[in-house]
């Protein structure tokens, strides 16, 4: 309900995963992802060898919260452009992989006008730099690129196979 970060789920758990609540027994707090969408809800399919970036970009353009516990590998052919007030949360073993023949950013938040309030939590981001002929140590590609923004939070991410920088942050304030 009402936009809270957590909801109370009653009647579940044990002594290590929940707490006692008078009148209802055991309960636990669970994240409230009301209004969020997953990659699969947006049309992406892992493992089908078809680029998923257009589905991903559509979700980024239209939803503030993309939450996905969907595992598998999602292929990125064109850089996904991020915007303000966007929260991305993925399972730690959800993989996003560059499929283009040239090095490029998988995610980019860069604009002349200052963007703010972007969270990236989770996922494996594979630039595939070792598998692409156009990628060399001199390539100027960053797997994840964030420029001219404030309130950026990055956590629980793993970056693979870059030729330059894993995560590039420039002209940014309040970064964690």
PDB file of C-alpha atoms in Angstrom:
ATOM      1  CA  UNK A   1       0.000   0.000   0.000  1.00  0.00           C
ATOM      2  CA  UNK A   2       0.777   3.702   0.495  1.00  0.00           C
ATOM      3  CA  UNK A   3       4.312   3.967  -0.826  1.00  0.00           C
ATOM      4  CA  UNK A   4       6.106   2.546   2.215  1.00  0.00           C
ATOM      5  CA  UNK A   5       9.525   1.000   1.575  1.00  0.00           C
ATOM      6  CA  UNK A   6       8.521  -2.186   3.428  1.00  0.00           C
ATOM      7  CA  UNK A   7       5.326  -4.109   4.074  1.00  0.00           C
ATOM      8  CA  UNK A   8       4.536  -6.464   6.942  1.00  0.00           C
ATOM      9  CA  UNK A   9       3.967 -10.051   5.797  1.00  0.00           C
ATOM     10  CA  UNK A  10       2.124 -11.898   8.550  1.00  0.00           C
ATOM     11  CA  UNK A  11       2.137 -15.579   9.428  1.00  0.00           C
ATOM     12  CA  UNK A  12       5.540 -16.442   7.930  1.00  0.00           C
ATOM     13  CA  UNK A  13       9.114 -17.040   8.991  1.00  0.00           C
ATOM     14  CA  UNK A  14      10.970 -18.627  11.852  1.00  0.00           C
ATOM     15  CA  UNK A  15      13.097 -17.360  14.718  1.00  0.00           C
ATOM     16  CA  UNK A  16      15.938 -16.288  12.402  1.00  0.00           C
ATOM     17  CA  UNK A  17      13.923 -14.711   9.562  1.00  0.00           C
ATOM     18  CA  UNK A  18      11.058 -12.982  11.326  1.00  0.00           C
ATOM     19  CA  UNK A  19       9.844 -11.489  14.592  1.00  0.00           C
ATOM     20  CA  UNK A  20       6.882 -12.019  16.899  1.00  0.00           C
ATOM     21  CA  UNK A  21       3.908  -9.711  16.532  1.00  0.00           C
ATOM     22  CA  UNK A  22       1.188  -9.713  19.164  1.00  0.00           C
ATOM     23  CA  UNK A  23      -2.076 -11.174  17.893  1.00  0.00           C
ATOM     24  CA  UNK A  24      -0.767 -12.437  14.531  1.00  0.00           C
ATOM     25  CA  UNK A  25       2.169 -14.670  15.431  1.00  0.00           C
ATOM     26  CA  UNK A  26       5.330 -14.429  13.334  1.00  0.00           C
ATOM     27  CA  UNK A  27       5.857 -11.803  10.651  1.00  0.00           C
ATOM     28  CA  UNK A  28       8.635 -10.332   8.532  1.00  0.00           C
ATOM     29  CA  UNK A  29       9.271  -7.133   6.625  1.00  0.00           C
ATOM     30  CA  UNK A  30       9.367  -7.456   2.863  1.00  0.00           C
ATOM     31  CA  UNK A  31      10.280  -4.804   0.274  1.00  0.00           C
ATOM     32  CA  UNK A  32       7.359  -2.931  -1.245  1.00  0.00           C
ATOM     33  CA  UNK A  33       7.812  -2.884  -4.999  1.00  0.00           C
ATOM     34  CA  UNK A  34       4.346  -1.543  -5.742  1.00  0.00           C
ATOM     35  CA  UNK A  35       4.367   0.108  -9.118  1.00  0.00           C
ATOM     36  CA  UNK A  36       7.562  -1.643 -10.185  1.00  0.00           C
ATOM     37  CA  UNK A  37       8.024  -3.848 -13.218  1.00  0.00           C
ATOM     38  CA  UNK A  38      10.429  -6.648 -14.059  1.00  0.00           C
ATOM     39  CA  UNK A  39      12.444  -7.228 -17.209  1.00  0.00           C
ATOM     40  CA  UNK A  40      10.258 -10.171 -18.191  1.00  0.00           C
ATOM     41  CA  UNK A  41       7.105  -8.113 -17.663  1.00  0.00           C
ATOM     42  CA  UNK A  42       8.659  -5.636 -20.084  1.00  0.00           C
ATOM     43  CA  UNK A  43       9.141  -8.318 -22.758  1.00  0.00           C
ATOM     44  CA  UNK A  44      12.792  -9.314 -22.252  1.00  0.00           C
ATOM     45  CA  UNK A  45      13.630 -13.007 -22.456  1.00  0.00           C
ATOM     46  CA  UNK A  46      16.866 -14.431 -21.144  1.00  0.00           C
ATOM     47  CA  UNK A  47      18.806 -16.908 -23.258  1.00  0.00           C
ATOM     48  CA  UNK A  48      16.918 -16.364 -26.525  1.00  0.00           C
ATOM     49  CA  UNK A  49      19.885 -14.721 -28.331  1.00  0.00           C
ATOM     50  CA  UNK A  50      17.756 -11.645 -29.141  1.00  0.00           C
ATOM     51  CA  UNK A  51      18.865  -8.245 -27.824  1.00  0.00           C
ATOM     52  CA  UNK A  52      16.816  -7.136 -24.813  1.00  0.00           C
ATOM     53  CA  UNK A  53      17.916  -3.491 -24.702  1.00  0.00           C
ATOM     54  CA  UNK A  54      14.792  -2.124 -26.432  1.00  0.00           C
ATOM     55  CA  UNK A  55      12.588  -3.709 -23.749  1.00  0.00           C
ATOM     56  CA  UNK A  56      14.935  -2.477 -21.033  1.00  0.00           C
ATOM     57  CA  UNK A  57      14.957   1.057 -22.516  1.00  0.00           C
ATOM     58  CA  UNK A  58      11.147   1.079 -22.714  1.00  0.00           C
ATOM     59  CA  UNK A  59      10.942   0.228 -19.009  1.00  0.00           C
ATOM     60  CA  UNK A  60      13.510   2.909 -18.124  1.00  0.00           C
ATOM     61  CA  UNK A  61      11.545   5.488 -20.114  1.00  0.00           C
ATOM     62  CA  UNK A  62       8.198   4.635 -18.528  1.00  0.00           C
ATOM     63  CA  UNK A  63       8.729   3.373 -14.972  1.00  0.00           C
ATOM     64  CA  UNK A  64      10.552   4.766 -11.942  1.00  0.00           C
ATOM     65  CA  UNK A  65      11.246   1.405 -10.346  1.00  0.00           C
ATOM     66  CA  UNK A  66      12.457  -1.655 -12.206  1.00  0.00           C
ATOM     67  CA  UNK A  67      12.821  -4.597  -9.849  1.00  0.00           C
ATOM     68  CA  UNK A  68      13.747  -7.962 -11.196  1.00  0.00           C
ATOM     69  CA  UNK A  69      14.648 -11.169  -9.434  1.00  0.00           C
ATOM     70  CA  UNK A  70      14.655 -12.775 -12.893  1.00  0.00           C
ATOM     71  CA  UNK A  71      17.930 -14.577 -13.416  1.00  0.00           C
ATOM     72  CA  UNK A  72      19.608 -15.371 -16.702  1.00  0.00           C
ATOM     73  CA  UNK A  73      21.511 -13.415 -19.329  1.00  0.00           C
ATOM     74  CA  UNK A  74      20.015 -10.386 -21.052  1.00  0.00           C
ATOM     75  CA  UNK A  75      21.723  -9.107 -24.195  1.00  0.00           C
ATOM     76  CA  UNK A  76      22.457  -5.402 -24.662  1.00  0.00           C
ATOM     77  CA  UNK A  77      23.100  -4.237 -28.231  1.00  0.00           C
ATOM     78  CA  UNK A  78      22.472  -0.502 -27.781  1.00  0.00           C
ATOM     79  CA  UNK A  79      23.392   1.529 -24.683  1.00  0.00           C
ATOM     80  CA  UNK A  80      20.495   1.890 -22.238  1.00  0.00           C
ATOM     81  CA  UNK A  81      20.083   5.603 -21.435  1.00  0.00           C
ATOM     82  CA  UNK A  82      19.083   6.310 -17.841  1.00  0.00           C
ATOM     83  CA  UNK A  83      17.121   9.283 -16.468  1.00  0.00           C
ATOM     84  CA  UNK A  84      16.377  11.002 -13.175  1.00  0.00           C
ATOM     85  CA  UNK A  85      14.355   9.363 -10.397  1.00  0.00           C
ATOM     86  CA  UNK A  86      15.138   5.846 -11.517  1.00  0.00           C
ATOM     87  CA  UNK A  87      15.681   2.837  -9.273  1.00  0.00           C
ATOM     88  CA  UNK A  88      17.041  -0.385 -10.781  1.00  0.00           C
ATOM     89  CA  UNK A  89      17.278  -3.504  -8.614  1.00  0.00           C
ATOM     90  CA  UNK A  90      18.389  -6.846 -10.016  1.00  0.00           C
ATOM     91  CA  UNK A  91      19.301 -10.231  -8.611  1.00  0.00           C
ATOM     92  CA  UNK A  92      23.033 -10.535  -8.088  1.00  0.00           C
ATOM     93  CA  UNK A  93      23.247 -13.279 -10.723  1.00  0.00           C
ATOM     94  CA  UNK A  94      21.208 -11.476 -13.385  1.00  0.00           C
ATOM     95  CA  UNK A  95      23.676 -10.849 -16.215  1.00  0.00           C
ATOM     96  CA  UNK A  96      23.630  -8.091 -18.832  1.00  0.00           C
ATOM     97  CA  UNK A  97      26.022  -8.688 -21.720  1.00  0.00           C
ATOM     98  CA  UNK A  98      27.263  -6.481 -24.564  1.00  0.00           C
ATOM     99  CA  UNK A  99      26.553  -8.148 -27.920  1.00  0.00           C
ATOM    100  CA  UNK A 100      27.679  -5.425 -30.311  1.00  0.00           C
ATOM    101  CA  UNK A 101      30.916  -5.724 -32.268  1.00  0.00           C
ATOM    102  CA  UNK A 102      32.202  -2.454 -30.812  1.00  0.00           C
ATOM    103  CA  UNK A 103      32.892  -1.476 -27.225  1.00  0.00           C
ATOM    104  CA  UNK A 104      30.177   0.661 -25.682  1.00  0.00           C
ATOM    105  CA  UNK A 105      28.520   1.570 -22.407  1.00  0.00           C
ATOM    106  CA  UNK A 106      25.870  -0.860 -21.209  1.00  0.00           C
ATOM    107  CA  UNK A 107      24.230   1.829 -19.047  1.00  0.00           C
ATOM    108  CA  UNK A 108      24.701   5.576 -19.341  1.00  0.00           C
ATOM    109  CA  UNK A 109      23.303   8.547 -17.442  1.00  0.00           C
ATOM    110  CA  UNK A 110      24.719  11.627 -19.122  1.00  0.00           C
ATOM    111  CA  UNK A 111      22.926  14.850 -19.981  1.00  0.00           C
ATOM    112  CA  UNK A 112      23.559  18.592 -20.309  1.00  0.00           C
ATOM    113  CA  UNK A 113      20.883  19.123 -17.656  1.00  0.00           C
ATOM    114  CA  UNK A 114      21.755  17.678 -14.268  1.00  0.00           C
ATOM    115  CA  UNK A 115      20.105  14.346 -13.528  1.00  0.00           C
ATOM    116  CA  UNK A 116      19.407  13.147  -9.999  1.00  0.00           C
ATOM    117  CA  UNK A 117      18.296  10.262  -7.821  1.00  0.00           C
ATOM    118  CA  UNK A 118      19.528   7.167  -9.670  1.00  0.00           C
ATOM    119  CA  UNK A 119      20.029   3.836  -7.907  1.00  0.00           C
ATOM    120  CA  UNK A 120      21.634   0.756  -9.429  1.00  0.00           C
ATOM    121  CA  UNK A 121      21.497  -2.282  -7.149  1.00  0.00           C
ATOM    122  CA  UNK A 122      22.705  -5.678  -8.335  1.00  0.00           C
ATOM    123  CA  UNK A 123      23.384  -7.448 -11.579  1.00  0.00           C
ATOM    124  CA  UNK A 124      26.446  -8.635 -13.438  1.00  0.00           C
ATOM    125  CA  UNK A 125      27.442  -6.175 -16.161  1.00  0.00           C
ATOM    126  CA  UNK A 126      29.581  -7.834 -18.842  1.00  0.00           C
ATOM    127  CA  UNK A 127      31.163  -5.419 -21.342  1.00  0.00           C
ATOM    128  CA  UNK A 128      32.409  -8.472 -23.293  1.00  0.00           C
ATOM    129  CA  UNK A 129      35.599  -6.561 -24.076  1.00  0.00           C
ATOM    130  CA  UNK A 130      37.640  -9.712 -24.387  1.00  0.00           C
ATOM    131  CA  UNK A 131      35.218 -11.216 -26.896  1.00  0.00           C
ATOM    132  CA  UNK A 132      34.817  -8.308 -29.306  1.00  0.00           C
ATOM    133  CA  UNK A 133      37.297  -7.465 -32.068  1.00  0.00           C
ATOM    134  CA  UNK A 134      36.814  -3.692 -31.736  1.00  0.00           C
ATOM    135  CA  UNK A 135      37.725  -3.600 -28.040  1.00  0.00           C
ATOM    136  CA  UNK A 136      41.305  -2.814 -27.133  1.00  0.00           C
ATOM    137  CA  UNK A 137      42.933  -1.371 -24.012  1.00  0.00           C
ATOM    138  CA  UNK A 138      42.900   1.976 -25.836  1.00  0.00           C
ATOM    139  CA  UNK A 139      39.108   1.953 -26.272  1.00  0.00           C
ATOM    140  CA  UNK A 140      37.497   4.733 -24.283  1.00  0.00           C
ATOM    141  CA  UNK A 141      34.491   2.708 -23.194  1.00  0.00           C
ATOM    142  CA  UNK A 142      33.184   2.480 -19.662  1.00  0.00           C
ATOM    143  CA  UNK A 143      30.784  -0.331 -18.852  1.00  0.00           C
ATOM    144  CA  UNK A 144      28.641   1.911 -16.614  1.00  0.00           C
ATOM    145  CA  UNK A 145      28.880   5.671 -17.241  1.00  0.00           C
ATOM    146  CA  UNK A 146      27.436   8.404 -15.005  1.00  0.00           C
ATOM    147  CA  UNK A 147      28.103  12.080 -15.798  1.00  0.00           C
ATOM    148  CA  UNK A 148      26.560  15.332 -14.504  1.00  0.00           C
ATOM    149  CA  UNK A 149      24.294  14.030 -11.783  1.00  0.00           C
ATOM    150  CA  UNK A 150      23.624  14.013  -8.064  1.00  0.00           C
ATOM    151  CA  UNK A 151      22.315  11.378  -5.661  1.00  0.00           C
ATOM    152  CA  UNK A 152      23.800   8.320  -7.325  1.00  0.00           C
ATOM    153  CA  UNK A 153      23.839   5.015  -5.446  1.00  0.00           C
ATOM    154  CA  UNK A 154      25.591   1.951  -6.847  1.00  0.00           C
ATOM    155  CA  UNK A 155      25.722  -1.285  -4.846  1.00  0.00           C
ATOM    156  CA  UNK A 156      25.951  -5.054  -5.240  1.00  0.00           C
ATOM    157  CA  UNK A 157      27.111  -4.856  -8.873  1.00  0.00           C
ATOM    158  CA  UNK A 158      29.771  -6.921 -10.580  1.00  0.00           C
ATOM    159  CA  UNK A 159      31.486  -5.639 -13.736  1.00  0.00           C
ATOM    160  CA  UNK A 160      33.283  -7.995 -16.128  1.00  0.00           C
ATOM    161  CA  UNK A 161      35.504  -7.804 -19.203  1.00  0.00           C
ATOM    162  CA  UNK A 162      36.013  -4.068 -19.589  1.00  0.00           C
ATOM    163  CA  UNK A 163      38.931  -2.650 -21.546  1.00  0.00           C
ATOM    164  CA  UNK A 164      39.087   0.761 -19.848  1.00  0.00           C
ATOM    165  CA  UNK A 165      36.925   1.609 -16.801  1.00  0.00           C
ATOM    166  CA  UNK A 166      34.372  -0.554 -15.019  1.00  0.00           C
ATOM    167  CA  UNK A 167      32.372   2.359 -13.665  1.00  0.00           C
ATOM    168  CA  UNK A 168      32.996   5.953 -14.750  1.00  0.00           C
ATOM    169  CA  UNK A 169      31.599   8.791 -12.620  1.00  0.00           C
ATOM    170  CA  UNK A 170      32.315  12.456 -13.430  1.00  0.00           C
ATOM    171  CA  UNK A 171      30.835  15.786 -12.267  1.00  0.00           C
ATOM    172  CA  UNK A 172      28.679  14.051  -9.684  1.00  0.00           C
ATOM    173  CA  UNK A 173      27.686  14.878  -6.103  1.00  0.00           C
ATOM    174  CA  UNK A 174      26.365  12.663  -3.299  1.00  0.00           C
ATOM    175  CA  UNK A 175      27.643   9.381  -4.736  1.00  0.00           C
ATOM    176  CA  UNK A 176      27.643   6.170  -2.728  1.00  0.00           C
TER     177      UNK A 176
END
